[in-house]
Coordinates of C-alpha atoms in Angstrom, one line a residue:
M1 CA -12.4 15.5 1.3
K2 CA -15.2 14.2 -1.0
S3 CA -18.0 12.5 1.0
W4 CA -19.8 9.4 -0.2
I5 CA -23.6 9.3 0.1
L6 CA -25.5 6.0 0.3
I7 CA -28.4 5.8 -2.1
V8 CA -30.6 3.0 -0.8
L9 CA -33.2 3.2 -3.5
L10 CA -30.9 2.2 -6.4
P11 CA -31.5 -1.2 -8.0
L12 CA -29.3 -3.8 -6.2
F13 CA -28.7 -6.0 -9.2
L14 CA -27.4 -5.1 -12.7
N15 CA -29.0 -6.8 -15.6
A16 CA -26.2 -7.8 -18.0
A17 CA -24.4 -11.0 -17.0
W18 CA -20.6 -11.2 -16.8
H19 CA -18.6 -14.3 -17.3
L20 CA -15.3 -15.9 -16.3
E21 CA -12.8 -17.2 -18.8
P22 CA -9.2 -18.5 -18.7
G23 CA -6.4 -16.1 -19.4
K24 CA -3.0 -14.9 -18.4
R25 CA -1.6 -12.5 -15.8
P26 CA -0.4 -9.3 -17.5
R27 CA 3.4 -9.6 -18.1
S28 CA 5.5 -7.2 -16.0
A29 CA 9.0 -6.5 -14.9
I30 CA 8.7 -9.4 -12.5
D31 CA 8.7 -11.7 -15.5
H32 CA 12.1 -10.5 -16.4
L33 CA 13.8 -11.3 -13.1
H34 CA 17.0 -13.3 -13.3
F35 CA 15.8 -16.8 -12.4
K36 CA 18.2 -19.6 -11.5
S37 CA 17.8 -23.2 -10.6
V38 CA 19.2 -25.7 -8.1
R39 CA 19.8 -29.4 -8.3
D40 CA 16.6 -30.3 -6.4
M41 CA 14.5 -28.9 -9.2
K42 CA 16.0 -31.5 -11.6
T43 CA 16.5 -34.5 -9.3
I44 CA 13.3 -34.7 -7.2
P45 CA 9.7 -35.0 -8.6
Q46 CA 8.3 -31.7 -9.6
N47 CA 4.8 -33.0 -10.1
P48 CA 2.7 -32.5 -6.9
A49 CA 0.8 -35.7 -7.8
Y50 CA 3.8 -37.8 -6.7
Y51 CA 3.5 -36.5 -3.1
A52 CA -0.3 -36.5 -3.1
R53 CA -0.2 -40.2 -2.9
Q54 CA 1.0 -39.7 0.7
L55 CA -2.0 -37.6 1.6
K56 CA -4.2 -38.4 4.6
P57 CA -7.5 -36.6 4.0
I58 CA -8.9 -34.2 6.5
P59 CA -12.1 -35.6 7.9
R60 CA -15.0 -33.9 6.1
S61 CA -16.6 -32.8 9.4
R62 CA -13.4 -31.1 10.4
Q63 CA -13.0 -29.5 7.0
L64 CA -16.6 -28.1 7.2
S65 CA -15.8 -26.7 10.7
Y66 CA -12.7 -25.0 9.2
D67 CA -14.9 -23.6 6.4
R68 CA -17.4 -22.1 8.8
D69 CA -14.6 -20.4 10.7
Y70 CA -13.3 -19.2 7.3
N71 CA -16.6 -17.6 6.4
R72 CA -16.9 -16.0 9.9
R73 CA -13.5 -14.4 9.6
Y74 CA -13.9 -13.4 6.0
F75 CA -17.0 -11.3 6.7
E76 CA -15.8 -10.0 10.1
P77 CA -15.0 -6.5 8.8
W78 CA -18.7 -6.1 8.2
G79 CA -19.6 -6.9 11.8
K80 CA -21.6 -4.5 14.0
G81 CA -19.3 -2.4 16.1
Y82 CA -16.2 -3.5 14.2
R83 CA -13.1 -1.4 14.6
I84 CA -9.3 -1.7 14.0
D85 CA -7.7 -2.5 17.3
E86 CA -4.2 -3.7 16.3
P87 CA -1.3 -2.5 18.5
R88 CA -0.2 1.0 17.7
D89 CA 3.3 0.0 16.7
E90 CA 2.0 -2.5 14.2
L91 CA -0.3 0.1 12.6
L92 CA 2.3 2.9 12.5
W93 CA 5.4 0.8 11.6
M94 CA 5.6 2.3 8.1
I95 CA 5.5 5.8 9.3
S96 CA 8.4 5.1 11.6
F97 CA 10.2 3.3 8.8
V98 CA 10.0 6.2 6.3
Q99 CA 11.0 8.7 8.9
K100 CA 14.2 6.8 9.9
R101 CA 15.3 5.1 6.7
T102 CA 16.8 6.2 3.5
I103 CA 14.6 4.7 0.7
Y104 CA 14.8 4.8 -3.1
D105 CA 12.2 4.8 -5.9
S106 CA 12.1 2.6 -9.0
R107 CA 14.7 4.8 -10.8
R108 CA 17.1 4.3 -7.9
H109 CA 16.7 7.9 -6.9
K110 CA 16.7 8.7 -3.2
I111 CA 13.2 9.7 -2.1
P112 CA 13.4 13.2 -0.6
E113 CA 12.2 14.0 2.9
R114 CA 9.5 16.3 1.6
S115 CA 7.9 13.4 -0.3
K116 CA 8.0 11.2 2.8
K117 CA 6.4 13.9 5.0
K118 CA 3.7 14.5 2.3
W119 CA 2.8 10.8 2.4
V120 CA 2.7 10.7 6.2
R121 CA 0.5 13.8 6.3
N122 CA -1.8 12.3 3.6
A123 CA -2.2 9.2 5.7
R124 CA -3.9 11.1 8.6
M125 CA -3.4 8.1 10.9
E126 CA -4.7 10.2 13.8
Q127 CA -8.1 9.8 12.2
L128 CA -8.1 6.0 12.7
N129 CA -11.6 4.6 13.2
T130 CA -13.4 7.9 12.6
V131 CA -15.2 7.0 9.4
R132 CA -16.3 3.4 10.2
Q133 CA -17.9 2.5 6.9
R134 CA -18.4 -0.9 5.3
A135 CA -17.1 -1.6 1.7
I136 CA -16.1 -4.2 -0.7
S137 CA -13.4 -4.6 -3.3
I138 CA -14.7 -4.4 -6.9
R139 CA -11.5 -5.6 -8.7
H140 CA -8.1 -7.2 -8.0
T141 CA -6.0 -4.4 -6.5
N142 CA -3.0 -3.5 -4.4
M143 CA -3.1 -2.8 -0.6
R144 CA -0.4 -0.2 0.2
A145 CA 1.4 0.6 3.4
L146 CA 1.1 4.4 2.6
P147 CA -1.3 6.1 0.3
T148 CA 1.0 6.3 -2.8
D149 CA 1.8 4.3 -5.8
T150 CA 5.5 5.2 -5.6
P151 CA 7.5 2.1 -4.7
A152 CA 10.1 2.2 -1.8
Y153 CA 13.3 0.1 -1.9
R154 CA 15.9 0.0 0.9
N155 CA 18.8 -0.6 -1.4
P156 CA 18.1 -1.1 -5.1
W157 CA 21.6 -2.2 -5.8
K158 CA 21.2 -5.4 -3.6
N159 CA 19.2 -8.3 -4.8
T160 CA 17.6 -8.7 -1.4
E161 CA 16.5 -5.1 -0.9
G162 CA 15.7 -3.8 -4.5
F163 CA 13.0 -4.8 -6.9
P164 CA 10.5 -6.5 -6.2
F165 CA 10.9 -5.7 -2.5
D166 CA 8.7 -2.7 -2.5
Y167 CA 8.2 -1.9 1.2
F168 CA 5.0 0.0 0.4
Q169 CA 3.4 -3.1 -1.1
H170 CA 1.7 -4.5 1.9
S171 CA -0.7 -7.0 0.3
E172 CA -3.3 -7.4 -2.4
L173 CA -7.0 -7.8 -2.5
H174 CA -9.1 -10.1 -4.7
I175 CA -12.4 -8.9 -5.9
N176 CA -15.4 -9.5 -3.5
V177 CA -13.4 -8.9 -0.3
P178 CA -15.4 -7.4 2.6
L179 CA -13.8 -4.3 4.0
Y180 CA -14.0 -1.9 7.0
I181 CA -13.1 1.7 6.1
S182 CA -11.2 3.4 9.0
H183 CA -10.7 6.8 7.4
Y184 CA -9.7 8.5 4.1
S185 CA -6.5 10.1 3.0
A186 CA -6.2 13.9 3.0
D187 CA -6.4 14.0 -0.8
G188 CA -9.6 11.9 -0.9
K189 CA -8.1 9.3 -3.3
W190 CA -7.4 6.5 -0.8
A191 CA -9.1 4.7 2.0
F192 CA -7.4 2.9 4.9
V193 CA -9.2 -0.4 5.1
Q194 CA -9.2 -3.6 7.1
A195 CA -9.8 -6.9 5.3
A196 CA -9.9 -10.2 7.1
H197 CA -6.3 -11.0 6.3
A198 CA -4.6 -7.5 6.3
N199 CA -5.0 -3.8 6.5
G200 CA -3.7 -1.0 4.4
W201 CA -4.4 1.7 1.8
V202 CA -6.5 1.0 -1.3
K203 CA -7.7 3.4 -4.0
I204 CA -11.2 4.6 -3.6
R205 CA -12.0 3.8 -7.2
D206 CA -11.3 0.1 -6.5
I207 CA -13.9 -0.3 -3.7
A208 CA -17.6 0.5 -3.2
L209 CA -19.6 1.2 -0.1
V210 CA -22.1 -1.5 1.0
T211 CA -25.6 -1.2 2.5
D212 CA -27.4 -3.6 4.8
R213 CA -29.4 -4.6 1.8
F214 CA -26.3 -5.4 -0.2
V215 CA -24.7 -7.4 2.7
K216 CA -27.9 -9.5 3.1
A217 CA -27.9 -10.3 -0.6
F218 CA -24.2 -11.0 -0.8
K219 CA -24.0 -13.3 2.3
T220 CA -26.0 -16.2 0.8
G221 CA -24.3 -18.9 2.9
R222 CA -23.3 -20.8 -0.3
Y223 CA -20.0 -19.8 -1.9
F224 CA -17.9 -20.8 -4.9
I225 CA -14.1 -20.3 -5.0
T226 CA -11.8 -20.2 -8.0
I227 CA -9.6 -23.2 -8.5
R228 CA -7.9 -21.9 -11.6
D229 CA -5.3 -19.1 -11.4
N230 CA -5.3 -16.0 -13.6
L231 CA -8.9 -16.1 -14.9
W232 CA -10.5 -12.9 -16.3
L233 CA -13.9 -11.6 -15.3
K234 CA -15.4 -10.0 -18.4
N235 CA -18.5 -8.4 -19.8
A236 CA -19.4 -8.2 -23.5
Q237 CA -17.1 -5.3 -24.1
K238 CA -14.1 -5.5 -21.8
K239 CA -12.1 -7.1 -19.1
I240 CA -13.3 -6.2 -15.6
S241 CA -10.6 -7.8 -13.4
L242 CA -8.0 -10.4 -13.2
I243 CA -9.2 -13.3 -10.9
K244 CA -6.6 -15.1 -8.9
L245 CA -7.0 -18.6 -7.5
S246 CA -9.0 -18.6 -4.2
T247 CA -11.3 -15.7 -5.1
L248 CA -14.7 -16.1 -3.5
F249 CA -18.0 -15.7 -5.3
P250 CA -21.4 -16.1 -3.6
L251 CA -24.0 -18.4 -5.3
D252 CA -27.2 -16.4 -5.4
R253 CA -30.3 -17.6 -3.6
S254 CA -31.8 -19.0 -6.8
G255 CA -28.8 -21.2 -7.3
R256 CA -28.5 -20.0 -10.9
W257 CA -25.8 -17.3 -10.7
L258 CA -22.6 -16.3 -9.1
L259 CA -22.3 -12.8 -7.7
A260 CA -19.7 -10.1 -8.0
A261 CA -19.5 -6.6 -6.6
S262 CA -19.4 -3.6 -8.9
R263 CA -19.4 0.2 -8.3
G264 CA -22.6 2.1 -8.9
P265 CA -23.5 5.8 -8.7
R266 CA -22.0 7.7 -5.7
G267 CA -19.7 4.8 -5.1
V268 CA -22.4 2.4 -3.8
A269 CA -21.9 -1.3 -4.4
L270 CA -24.2 -3.1 -6.8
L271 CA -24.4 -6.8 -7.5
Q272 CA -23.5 -8.3 -10.9
R273 CA -24.7 -11.7 -11.9
I274 CA -22.0 -14.0 -13.4
Q275 CA -22.8 -16.9 -15.7
P276 CA -21.9 -20.2 -13.8
P277 CA -18.4 -21.1 -15.1
S278 CA -17.0 -24.5 -15.8
R279 CA -16.2 -26.5 -12.6
K280 CA -12.6 -26.5 -14.0
Y281 CA -12.5 -22.8 -13.0
A282 CA -14.6 -22.5 -9.9
A283 CA -16.1 -25.0 -7.4
P284 CA -18.3 -25.0 -4.3
K285 CA -16.2 -24.1 -1.2
P286 CA -14.7 -26.0 0.5
L287 CA -13.2 -28.1 -2.2
P288 CA -12.9 -31.7 -0.9
F289 CA -9.4 -32.4 0.4
T290 CA -8.4 -35.3 -2.0
P291 CA -5.2 -36.2 -3.8
K292 CA -6.7 -35.1 -7.1
N293 CA -7.7 -31.7 -5.8
V294 CA -4.5 -30.9 -3.8
T295 CA -2.5 -31.8 -6.9
G296 CA -4.6 -29.5 -9.1
I297 CA -4.3 -26.5 -6.8
A298 CA -0.6 -27.0 -6.2
R299 CA 0.0 -27.2 -10.0
E300 CA -1.8 -23.9 -10.4
L301 CA 0.6 -22.2 -8.0
Y302 CA 3.8 -23.9 -9.1
G303 CA 6.2 -21.8 -11.2
E304 CA 4.6 -18.3 -10.5
P305 CA 7.2 -15.6 -10.1
Y306 CA 8.0 -14.1 -6.7
G307 CA 6.1 -10.9 -6.0
W308 CA 6.6 -9.3 -2.6
G309 CA 3.1 -8.5 -1.1
G310 CA 1.4 -9.7 -4.3
K311 CA 3.3 -7.1 -6.3
M312 CA 2.3 -7.0 -10.0
M313 CA -0.4 -9.7 -9.5
T314 CA 2.0 -12.4 -8.4
R315 CA 2.6 -14.0 -4.9
D316 CA 5.1 -14.2 -2.1
C317 CA 5.5 -17.1 0.2
S318 CA 2.6 -16.4 2.5
A319 CA 0.2 -15.5 -0.4
T320 CA 0.9 -19.0 -1.9
T321 CA 0.1 -20.8 1.4
R322 CA -2.9 -18.5 2.0
D323 CA -4.4 -19.2 -1.5
F324 CA -3.7 -22.9 -1.3
F325 CA -5.5 -23.5 2.0
A326 CA -8.3 -21.0 1.2
V327 CA -9.7 -23.3 -1.5
F328 CA -10.1 -26.1 1.1
G329 CA -11.8 -23.7 3.6
I330 CA -8.8 -22.9 5.8
F331 CA -8.3 -19.2 6.5
L332 CA -4.8 -17.7 6.8
K333 CA -3.7 -14.1 7.4
R334 CA -1.3 -12.0 5.4
N335 CA 2.2 -12.8 6.5
S336 CA 4.2 -15.8 7.6
A337 CA 4.4 -14.8 11.3
K338 CA 0.6 -14.6 11.6
Q339 CA 0.1 -17.8 9.6
A340 CA 2.4 -19.6 12.1
K341 CA -0.1 -18.8 14.9
E342 CA -2.8 -20.9 13.2
G343 CA -3.4 -24.7 13.4
R344 CA -1.5 -27.0 15.7
H345 CA 2.2 -26.3 16.4
I346 CA 5.2 -28.5 16.9
R347 CA 8.5 -26.7 17.8
I348 CA 11.6 -27.9 15.9
K349 CA 13.8 -25.0 16.6
G350 CA 17.3 -25.9 17.7
L351 CA 17.2 -29.6 16.7
P352 CA 20.2 -30.9 14.8
K353 CA 19.6 -31.2 11.0
A354 CA 19.0 -35.0 11.0
K355 CA 16.7 -34.9 14.0
K356 CA 14.8 -32.0 12.5
K357 CA 14.2 -33.8 9.2
A358 CA 13.1 -36.9 11.1
A359 CA 10.6 -34.8 13.2
I360 CA 9.2 -33.2 10.0
I361 CA 8.6 -36.6 8.4
K362 CA 7.1 -38.0 11.6
Y363 CA 4.8 -35.1 12.5
A364 CA 4.1 -33.0 9.4
K365 CA 1.2 -34.1 7.2
P366 CA 1.5 -33.9 3.4
F367 CA -0.4 -30.8 2.0
R368 CA -1.8 -30.2 5.5
S369 CA 1.3 -28.8 7.2
M370 CA 3.4 -25.7 6.8
L371 CA 7.0 -25.3 7.9
Y372 CA 7.9 -21.9 9.3
V373 CA 11.0 -19.8 9.7
P374 CA 10.7 -16.1 10.6
G375 CA 10.3 -14.4 7.3
H376 CA 9.4 -17.5 5.2
I377 CA 6.8 -20.2 5.1
T378 CA 6.5 -23.4 3.0
L379 CA 3.9 -26.0 2.2
Y380 CA 5.0 -29.5 3.2
L381 CA 4.3 -32.0 0.4
G382 CA 5.7 -35.2 1.8
R383 CA 8.9 -37.2 1.5
Y384 CA 11.2 -38.4 -1.3
H385 CA 14.0 -40.9 -0.6
G386 CA 13.8 -40.1 3.1
E387 CA 14.0 -36.3 2.6
P388 CA 11.2 -33.9 3.5
V389 CA 10.0 -32.0 0.4
V390 CA 8.2 -28.6 0.3
M391 CA 6.6 -26.3 -2.2
H392 CA 7.4 -22.6 -1.5
T393 CA 7.6 -19.2 -3.2
Y394 CA 11.2 -18.7 -2.6
W395 CA 13.3 -15.6 -3.4
G396 CA 16.7 -17.2 -3.0
I397 CA 19.4 -19.0 -1.0
R398 CA 21.7 -17.0 1.3
L399 CA 25.3 -17.1 0.3
K400 CA 28.4 -16.5 2.3
D401 CA 28.7 -12.9 1.1
W402 CA 25.1 -12.3 2.3
S403 CA 23.7 -12.0 -1.2
K404 CA 21.1 -14.4 -2.4
Y405 CA 21.2 -17.0 -5.2
P406 CA 18.0 -16.0 -6.9
L407 CA 15.3 -18.6 -7.5
C408 CA 12.4 -16.0 -7.6
R409 CA 9.4 -18.3 -8.1
T410 CA 7.3 -21.1 -6.6
I411 CA 9.4 -24.3 -6.6
I412 CA 9.5 -27.8 -5.2
T413 CA 12.6 -28.6 -3.2
T414 CA 14.0 -30.5 -0.3
T415 CA 14.6 -28.6 2.9
E416 CA 18.2 -28.1 1.7
P417 CA 17.8 -26.4 -1.7
G418 CA 21.2 -25.4 -3.2
R419 CA 23.2 -27.7 -0.9
E420 CA 25.5 -28.3 -4.0
L421 CA 26.5 -24.6 -4.1
H422 CA 30.1 -24.1 -2.9
D423 CA 29.4 -20.7 -1.4
I424 CA 26.1 -21.4 0.4
R425 CA 26.0 -20.1 4.0
E426 CA 25.5 -23.2 6.1
K427 CA 23.7 -21.5 9.1
S428 CA 21.2 -19.9 6.7
K429 CA 20.2 -23.1 5.0
L430 CA 16.4 -23.6 5.1
I431 CA 16.7 -26.8 7.2
N432 CA 18.9 -25.0 9.8
T433 CA 16.5 -22.1 10.2
L434 CA 13.1 -23.9 10.3
Q435 CA 11.5 -23.5 13.7
Q436 CA 8.0 -24.8 13.6
I437 CA 5.5 -27.2 12.0
I438 CA 2.0 -26.0 11.7
T439 CA -0.7 -28.6 10.9
F440 CA -4.4 -28.5 10.1

């Protein structure tokens, strides 16, 4: 395996300034998914501003406390003595999955056993925590469950187990994310990394090693965060990276430039100065929790296609909630189950439908609460005509034949989306499966 050598005498800053500008996410197969609609999307307000009038602001002192915790957790992978200590079954779930399951590629071909064995050998999970290097992401990139770009689908003929449900797509990384490198793949092309929100495999070309000097220069204590989705980071010649909403950029110690990580000689991280963008695109973190600001952030997320694990630069349900709250200084992890462990909890599992709705309206706080069911999480917006309303990145509604009525994007609905469908499965309605309110 190719080794990386730290060259500490390299200049830390590059001279030419980059800049941020508005743009669009590259179109992909996700944009061609068969979207449908439900009555809620036509009969209840789809403008988040309607619900923002119900907002009760988070006290500024509490928000700043959340933000300090966010920064601590964000940089934790660079901490002295850091190591991955997740339970073994959580780390090795994908290896067990590929060994026991029949899986298919994007052409609906069965993935042969020899390919699965090759990927498992390449992962070298017995080498966990042997390299122990610090790194940073230098562009928006995928985080994979195994070191391969090949997608894995359980059943490509079913709309709940085919595209875009790539089981190897574990998460995604924005640029400027601190990373801990556990070890490298056998082919030397991938690194198994831990970010604050998730762990998985990233391509070595998408990260750079950091020195103590880099860490000191990067951790300025003053940070901007993007409040517009799908910006582009560019230099004079080309696009560097797509920039999603909630990407963090340090403000340099002079207060004149934002900073981004880039990859220098021998894979060592360098700092690139970025011209300060319009406050329409990035703002000091945390953004004040006001009706105007929650409306703006929710509008940026509304309508984005569903992408499992951030596939093809989109979002799934937990990425939507994570990016929404990050702007306001509230840190969330990768999946809905881990997000449900944050904040303050109120259990609503088992309540009859009417009592559950009443409990949500009584205890949930608009734009400050999430509603959780295993496998899905939503942002509570408020009430409309006595009904609780949520924004969520929703794949679809379970029908009686166990297929799903595909919605495939970020939408605003009641807790009974699709109630007008004659073949909806009553027990699987969102309201009947919700178990918990999580509030900040």
